[in-house]
């Protein structure tokens, strides 16, 4: 029997909403089926298991970013401009889905197998593309000849990492609410992240 594509997509869409709200660690088949207004048997027919569902959900969410950075890497942009463009694409994604990424880290820490598997595989995907862009910029003489992996960590630490961290520390700090709000506005602002990126790139240019 052919699977109902509409139902399959509906379950993924509802699951994504739940992921944004509370992470995968709080998603159960029963809760998802109730919210999607289907029975658990329908879920099992489409996905087989909760882990299969979460794996497909994460891949569906991540694929557009990976495709985008690969396309930019394959473009004819000058090396330094291409490196900046790729990191800006990542920043746009983090700005849009920072809360989900924070949940993903917490899910992996709590032992969620799908989240752990995804987190372990990510370094082989878009970070590897950024690494290639760094090496290309080095080959063109645009940036310093430092270990590319260290440069990657440097760029990530001053751009996307603060944006993700502000979601993780929200509600877990003793700072006054007004001060925390100011910090969140700065850390969650894509324009501030791009400014930090430009400062960082200037710091490693030759």
PDB file of C-alpha atoms in Angstrom:
ATOM      1  CA  UNK A   1       0.000   0.000   0.000  1.00  0.00           C
ATOM      2  CA  UNK A   2       1.318   3.430  -0.954  1.00  0.00           C
ATOM      3  CA  UNK A   3       1.955   5.769   1.951  1.00  0.00           C
ATOM      4  CA  UNK A   4      -0.107   8.945   2.252  1.00  0.00           C
ATOM      5  CA  UNK A   5       2.406  11.734   1.566  1.00  0.00           C
ATOM      6  CA  UNK A   6       0.104  14.328   3.125  1.00  0.00           C
ATOM      7  CA  UNK A   7      -0.031  12.433   6.441  1.00  0.00           C
ATOM      8  CA  UNK A   8       3.727  11.873   6.372  1.00  0.00           C
ATOM      9  CA  UNK A   9       4.348  15.599   5.881  1.00  0.00           C
ATOM     10  CA  UNK A  10       1.739  16.512   8.480  1.00  0.00           C
ATOM     11  CA  UNK A  11       3.460  14.389  11.124  1.00  0.00           C
ATOM     12  CA  UNK A  12       6.830  15.937  10.314  1.00  0.00           C
ATOM     13  CA  UNK A  13       5.395  19.459  10.462  1.00  0.00           C
ATOM     14  CA  UNK A  14       3.719  18.839  13.812  1.00  0.00           C
ATOM     15  CA  UNK A  15       6.877  17.196  15.118  1.00  0.00           C
ATOM     16  CA  UNK A  16       8.912  20.209  14.055  1.00  0.00           C
ATOM     17  CA  UNK A  17       6.582  22.528  15.993  1.00  0.00           C
ATOM     18  CA  UNK A  18       7.015  20.358  19.068  1.00  0.00           C
ATOM     19  CA  UNK A  19      10.788  20.267  18.605  1.00  0.00           C
ATOM     20  CA  UNK A  20      10.933  24.057  18.566  1.00  0.00           C
ATOM     21  CA  UNK A  21       8.856  24.240  21.722  1.00  0.00           C
ATOM     22  CA  UNK A  22      10.536  21.637  23.918  1.00  0.00           C
ATOM     23  CA  UNK A  23      13.170  19.635  22.049  1.00  0.00           C
ATOM     24  CA  UNK A  24      13.025  16.004  21.008  1.00  0.00           C
ATOM     25  CA  UNK A  25      13.598  14.716  24.553  1.00  0.00           C
ATOM     26  CA  UNK A  26      10.001  15.645  25.389  1.00  0.00           C
ATOM     27  CA  UNK A  27       8.420  14.276  22.217  1.00  0.00           C
ATOM     28  CA  UNK A  28       6.684  10.933  22.614  1.00  0.00           C
ATOM     29  CA  UNK A  29       4.813   8.984  19.957  1.00  0.00           C
ATOM     30  CA  UNK A  30       1.608   9.330  21.975  1.00  0.00           C
ATOM     31  CA  UNK A  31       1.913  13.122  22.378  1.00  0.00           C
ATOM     32  CA  UNK A  32       2.792  13.567  18.698  1.00  0.00           C
ATOM     33  CA  UNK A  33      -0.065  11.375  17.497  1.00  0.00           C
ATOM     34  CA  UNK A  34      -2.542  13.223  19.718  1.00  0.00           C
ATOM     35  CA  UNK A  35      -1.396  16.617  18.528  1.00  0.00           C
ATOM     36  CA  UNK A  36      -1.426  15.503  14.880  1.00  0.00           C
ATOM     37  CA  UNK A  37      -4.859  13.925  15.408  1.00  0.00           C
ATOM     38  CA  UNK A  38      -3.782  10.481  14.181  1.00  0.00           C
ATOM     39  CA  UNK A  39      -3.459   7.147  15.951  1.00  0.00           C
ATOM     40  CA  UNK A  40      -0.134   5.625  16.952  1.00  0.00           C
ATOM     41  CA  UNK A  41      -0.522   2.918  14.322  1.00  0.00           C
ATOM     42  CA  UNK A  42      -0.444   5.548  11.566  1.00  0.00           C
ATOM     43  CA  UNK A  43       2.777   6.950  13.004  1.00  0.00           C
ATOM     44  CA  UNK A  44       4.364   3.495  13.121  1.00  0.00           C
ATOM     45  CA  UNK A  45       3.298   2.806   9.547  1.00  0.00           C
ATOM     46  CA  UNK A  46       5.009   5.963   8.288  1.00  0.00           C
ATOM     47  CA  UNK A  47       8.167   5.963  10.405  1.00  0.00           C
ATOM     48  CA  UNK A  48       8.533   2.624  12.129  1.00  0.00           C
ATOM     49  CA  UNK A  49      10.041   4.081  15.282  1.00  0.00           C
ATOM     50  CA  UNK A  50      10.461   7.324  17.193  1.00  0.00           C
ATOM     51  CA  UNK A  51      14.190   7.393  16.408  1.00  0.00           C
ATOM     52  CA  UNK A  52      13.544   7.018  12.669  1.00  0.00           C
ATOM     53  CA  UNK A  53      11.096   9.893  12.873  1.00  0.00           C
ATOM     54  CA  UNK A  54      13.516  12.190  14.711  1.00  0.00           C
ATOM     55  CA  UNK A  55      16.332  11.295  12.314  1.00  0.00           C
ATOM     56  CA  UNK A  56      14.203  12.218   9.301  1.00  0.00           C
ATOM     57  CA  UNK A  57      12.965  15.365  11.040  1.00  0.00           C
ATOM     58  CA  UNK A  58      16.510  16.591  11.742  1.00  0.00           C
ATOM     59  CA  UNK A  59      17.687  15.786   8.238  1.00  0.00           C
ATOM     60  CA  UNK A  60      14.720  17.586   6.720  1.00  0.00           C
ATOM     61  CA  UNK A  61      15.515  20.667   8.822  1.00  0.00           C
ATOM     62  CA  UNK A  62      19.262  20.624   8.112  1.00  0.00           C
ATOM     63  CA  UNK A  63      19.347  19.752   4.392  1.00  0.00           C
ATOM     64  CA  UNK A  64      18.569  23.282   3.072  1.00  0.00           C
ATOM     65  CA  UNK A  65      21.559  24.749   4.930  1.00  0.00           C
ATOM     66  CA  UNK A  66      23.958  22.058   3.739  1.00  0.00           C
ATOM     67  CA  UNK A  67      22.738  22.378   0.148  1.00  0.00           C
ATOM     68  CA  UNK A  68      23.097  26.155   0.303  1.00  0.00           C
ATOM     69  CA  UNK A  69      26.687  26.233   1.582  1.00  0.00           C
ATOM     70  CA  UNK A  70      27.716  23.572  -0.928  1.00  0.00           C
ATOM     71  CA  UNK A  71      26.236  25.662  -3.734  1.00  0.00           C
ATOM     72  CA  UNK A  72      28.076  28.765  -2.542  1.00  0.00           C
ATOM     73  CA  UNK A  73      31.313  26.794  -2.272  1.00  0.00           C
ATOM     74  CA  UNK A  74      30.878  25.733  -5.880  1.00  0.00           C
ATOM     75  CA  UNK A  75      30.254  29.293  -7.080  1.00  0.00           C
ATOM     76  CA  UNK A  76      32.781  31.617  -8.695  1.00  0.00           C
ATOM     77  CA  UNK A  77      33.006  34.023  -5.771  1.00  0.00           C
ATOM     78  CA  UNK A  78      36.521  35.233  -4.861  1.00  0.00           C
ATOM     79  CA  UNK A  79      37.935  33.078  -2.014  1.00  0.00           C
ATOM     80  CA  UNK A  80      37.559  35.561   0.853  1.00  0.00           C
ATOM     81  CA  UNK A  81      34.139  36.695  -0.344  1.00  0.00           C
ATOM     82  CA  UNK A  82      33.056  33.073  -0.690  1.00  0.00           C
ATOM     83  CA  UNK A  83      34.193  32.271   2.867  1.00  0.00           C
ATOM     84  CA  UNK A  84      32.256  35.233   4.211  1.00  0.00           C
ATOM     85  CA  UNK A  85      29.150  34.303   2.198  1.00  0.00           C
ATOM     86  CA  UNK A  86      29.154  30.734   3.510  1.00  0.00           C
ATOM     87  CA  UNK A  87      29.464  31.828   7.124  1.00  0.00           C
ATOM     88  CA  UNK A  88      26.709  34.425   6.609  1.00  0.00           C
ATOM     89  CA  UNK A  89      24.422  31.650   5.347  1.00  0.00           C
ATOM     90  CA  UNK A  90      25.123  29.688   8.513  1.00  0.00           C
ATOM     91  CA  UNK A  91      24.452  32.784  10.620  1.00  0.00           C
ATOM     92  CA  UNK A  92      21.114  33.339   8.886  1.00  0.00           C
ATOM     93  CA  UNK A  93      20.155  29.755   9.699  1.00  0.00           C
ATOM     94  CA  UNK A  94      21.279  30.053  13.308  1.00  0.00           C
ATOM     95  CA  UNK A  95      19.328  33.297  13.673  1.00  0.00           C
ATOM     96  CA  UNK A  96      16.225  31.519  12.398  1.00  0.00           C
ATOM     97  CA  UNK A  97      16.650  28.251  14.291  1.00  0.00           C
ATOM     98  CA  UNK A  98      18.839  29.098  17.277  1.00  0.00           C
ATOM     99  CA  UNK A  99      16.251  27.793  19.724  1.00  0.00           C
ATOM    100  CA  UNK A 100      16.083  24.464  17.905  1.00  0.00           C
ATOM    101  CA  UNK A 101      19.879  24.175  17.840  1.00  0.00           C
ATOM    102  CA  UNK A 102      20.023  24.845  21.580  1.00  0.00           C
ATOM    103  CA  UNK A 103      17.413  22.123  22.109  1.00  0.00           C
ATOM    104  CA  UNK A 104      19.488  19.816  19.928  1.00  0.00           C
ATOM    105  CA  UNK A 105      22.547  20.238  22.149  1.00  0.00           C
ATOM    106  CA  UNK A 106      20.453  19.617  25.266  1.00  0.00           C
ATOM    107  CA  UNK A 107      18.819  16.582  23.632  1.00  0.00           C
ATOM    108  CA  UNK A 108      22.209  15.077  22.790  1.00  0.00           C
ATOM    109  CA  UNK A 109      23.415  15.740  26.342  1.00  0.00           C
ATOM    110  CA  UNK A 110      20.335  14.018  27.761  1.00  0.00           C
ATOM    111  CA  UNK A 111      21.083  10.875  25.725  1.00  0.00           C
ATOM    112  CA  UNK A 112      18.694  11.205  22.783  1.00  0.00           C
ATOM    113  CA  UNK A 113      20.215   8.849  20.217  1.00  0.00           C
ATOM    114  CA  UNK A 114      18.935  10.638  17.111  1.00  0.00           C
ATOM    115  CA  UNK A 115      20.289  13.960  18.403  1.00  0.00           C
ATOM    116  CA  UNK A 116      23.646  12.401  19.307  1.00  0.00           C
ATOM    117  CA  UNK A 117      23.995  10.739  15.927  1.00  0.00           C
ATOM    118  CA  UNK A 118      23.125  13.970  14.148  1.00  0.00           C
ATOM    119  CA  UNK A 119      25.522  16.044  16.279  1.00  0.00           C
ATOM    120  CA  UNK A 120      28.336  13.558  15.629  1.00  0.00           C
ATOM    121  CA  UNK A 121      27.802  13.735  11.862  1.00  0.00           C
ATOM    122  CA  UNK A 122      27.475  17.510  11.507  1.00  0.00           C
ATOM    123  CA  UNK A 123      31.259  18.209  11.673  1.00  0.00           C
ATOM    124  CA  UNK A 124      31.602  16.174   8.472  1.00  0.00           C
ATOM    125  CA  UNK A 125      29.111  18.391   6.653  1.00  0.00           C
ATOM    126  CA  UNK A 126      28.810  22.212   6.637  1.00  0.00           C
ATOM    127  CA  UNK A 127      31.839  22.763   8.933  1.00  0.00           C
ATOM    128  CA  UNK A 128      33.893  20.756   6.447  1.00  0.00           C
ATOM    129  CA  UNK A 129      32.678  23.067   3.667  1.00  0.00           C
ATOM    130  CA  UNK A 130      33.753  26.099   5.728  1.00  0.00           C
ATOM    131  CA  UNK A 131      37.110  24.397   6.277  1.00  0.00           C
ATOM    132  CA  UNK A 132      37.499  23.981   2.518  1.00  0.00           C
ATOM    133  CA  UNK A 133      36.639  27.656   2.039  1.00  0.00           C
ATOM    134  CA  UNK A 134      39.278  28.623   4.605  1.00  0.00           C
ATOM    135  CA  UNK A 135      41.891  26.512   2.845  1.00  0.00           C
ATOM    136  CA  UNK A 136      40.956  28.036  -0.500  1.00  0.00           C
ATOM    137  CA  UNK A 137      41.361  31.529   0.959  1.00  0.00           C
ATOM    138  CA  UNK A 138      44.738  30.492   2.350  1.00  0.00           C
ATOM    139  CA  UNK A 139      45.828  29.117  -1.017  1.00  0.00           C
ATOM    140  CA  UNK A 140      44.897  32.466  -2.581  1.00  0.00           C
ATOM    141  CA  UNK A 141      46.986  34.293   0.025  1.00  0.00           C
ATOM    142  CA  UNK A 142      43.961  36.105   1.488  1.00  0.00           C
ATOM    143  CA  UNK A 143      44.283  34.944   5.100  1.00  0.00           C
ATOM    144  CA  UNK A 144      47.056  33.813   7.419  1.00  0.00           C
ATOM    145  CA  UNK A 145      48.629  30.355   7.127  1.00  0.00           C
ATOM    146  CA  UNK A 146      47.405  29.108  10.506  1.00  0.00           C
ATOM    147  CA  UNK A 147      45.944  25.644  11.106  1.00  0.00           C
ATOM    148  CA  UNK A 148      42.602  25.772   9.185  1.00  0.00           C
ATOM    149  CA  UNK A 149      40.808  23.918  11.990  1.00  0.00           C
ATOM    150  CA  UNK A 150      41.907  26.519  14.517  1.00  0.00           C
ATOM    151  CA  UNK A 151      40.722  29.302  12.216  1.00  0.00           C
ATOM    152  CA  UNK A 152      37.389  27.529  11.838  1.00  0.00           C
ATOM    153  CA  UNK A 153      36.970  27.310  15.610  1.00  0.00           C
ATOM    154  CA  UNK A 154      37.926  30.965  15.931  1.00  0.00           C
ATOM    155  CA  UNK A 155      35.354  32.105  13.388  1.00  0.00           C
ATOM    156  CA  UNK A 156      32.621  29.929  14.873  1.00  0.00           C
ATOM    157  CA  UNK A 157      33.377  31.066  18.426  1.00  0.00           C
ATOM    158  CA  UNK A 158      32.940  34.754  17.583  1.00  0.00           C
ATOM    159  CA  UNK A 159      29.910  34.401  15.289  1.00  0.00           C
ATOM    160  CA  UNK A 160      27.374  31.583  15.652  1.00  0.00           C
ATOM    161  CA  UNK A 161      28.383  30.228  19.073  1.00  0.00           C
ATOM    162  CA  UNK A 162      27.189  33.316  21.030  1.00  0.00           C
ATOM    163  CA  UNK A 163      23.868  33.229  19.164  1.00  0.00           C
ATOM    164  CA  UNK A 164      23.284  29.620  20.219  1.00  0.00           C
ATOM    165  CA  UNK A 165      24.517  30.118  23.767  1.00  0.00           C
ATOM    166  CA  UNK A 166      22.040  32.895  24.515  1.00  0.00           C
ATOM    167  CA  UNK A 167      19.213  30.400  23.955  1.00  0.00           C
ATOM    168  CA  UNK A 168      20.859  27.881  26.282  1.00  0.00           C
ATOM    169  CA  UNK A 169      21.485  30.323  29.148  1.00  0.00           C
ATOM    170  CA  UNK A 170      18.066  31.966  29.022  1.00  0.00           C
ATOM    171  CA  UNK A 171      16.388  31.342  32.365  1.00  0.00           C
ATOM    172  CA  UNK A 172      19.579  29.872  33.842  1.00  0.00           C
ATOM    173  CA  UNK A 173      21.351  33.005  35.011  1.00  0.00           C
ATOM    174  CA  UNK A 174      21.274  35.284  38.036  1.00  0.00           C
ATOM    175  CA  UNK A 175      21.774  38.435  35.961  1.00  0.00           C
ATOM    176  CA  UNK A 176      19.066  41.109  36.342  1.00  0.00           C
ATOM    177  CA  UNK A 177      16.330  40.624  33.702  1.00  0.00           C
ATOM    178  CA  UNK A 178      16.996  44.021  32.091  1.00  0.00           C
ATOM    179  CA  UNK A 179      20.708  43.262  31.710  1.00  0.00           C
ATOM    180  CA  UNK A 180      19.998  39.762  30.396  1.00  0.00           C
ATOM    181  CA  UNK A 181      17.580  41.208  27.868  1.00  0.00           C
ATOM    182  CA  UNK A 182      20.266  43.598  26.574  1.00  0.00           C
ATOM    183  CA  UNK A 183      22.719  40.716  26.268  1.00  0.00           C
ATOM    184  CA  UNK A 184      20.192  38.583  24.408  1.00  0.00           C
ATOM    185  CA  UNK A 185      19.412  41.387  21.958  1.00  0.00           C
ATOM    186  CA  UNK A 186      23.102  41.723  21.091  1.00  0.00           C
ATOM    187  CA  UNK A 187      23.821  37.989  20.897  1.00  0.00           C
ATOM    188  CA  UNK A 188      20.674  37.128  18.945  1.00  0.00           C
ATOM    189  CA  UNK A 189      21.072  39.921  16.379  1.00  0.00           C
ATOM    190  CA  UNK A 190      22.296  38.616  12.963  1.00  0.00           C
ATOM    191  CA  UNK A 191      23.710  42.042  12.089  1.00  0.00           C
ATOM    192  CA  UNK A 192      25.848  42.000  15.234  1.00  0.00           C
ATOM    193  CA  UNK A 193      27.055  38.522  14.308  1.00  0.00           C
ATOM    194  CA  UNK A 194      27.987  39.673  10.809  1.00  0.00           C
ATOM    195  CA  UNK A 195      29.844  42.628  12.314  1.00  0.00           C
ATOM    196  CA  UNK A 196      31.782  40.209  14.535  1.00  0.00           C
ATOM    197  CA  UNK A 197      32.487  38.097  11.459  1.00  0.00           C
ATOM    198  CA  UNK A 198      33.923  41.069   9.565  1.00  0.00           C
ATOM    199  CA  UNK A 199      36.085  41.972  12.548  1.00  0.00           C
ATOM    200  CA  UNK A 200      37.273  38.366  12.788  1.00  0.00           C
ATOM    201  CA  UNK A 201      38.058  38.122   9.076  1.00  0.00           C
ATOM    202  CA  UNK A 202      39.983  41.384   9.242  1.00  0.00           C
ATOM    203  CA  UNK A 203      41.999  39.907  12.089  1.00  0.00           C
ATOM    204  CA  UNK A 204      43.154  36.900  10.025  1.00  0.00           C
ATOM    205  CA  UNK A 205      43.676  38.648   6.692  1.00  0.00           C
ATOM    206  CA  UNK A 206      47.190  38.862   5.342  1.00  0.00           C
TER     207      UNK A 206
END
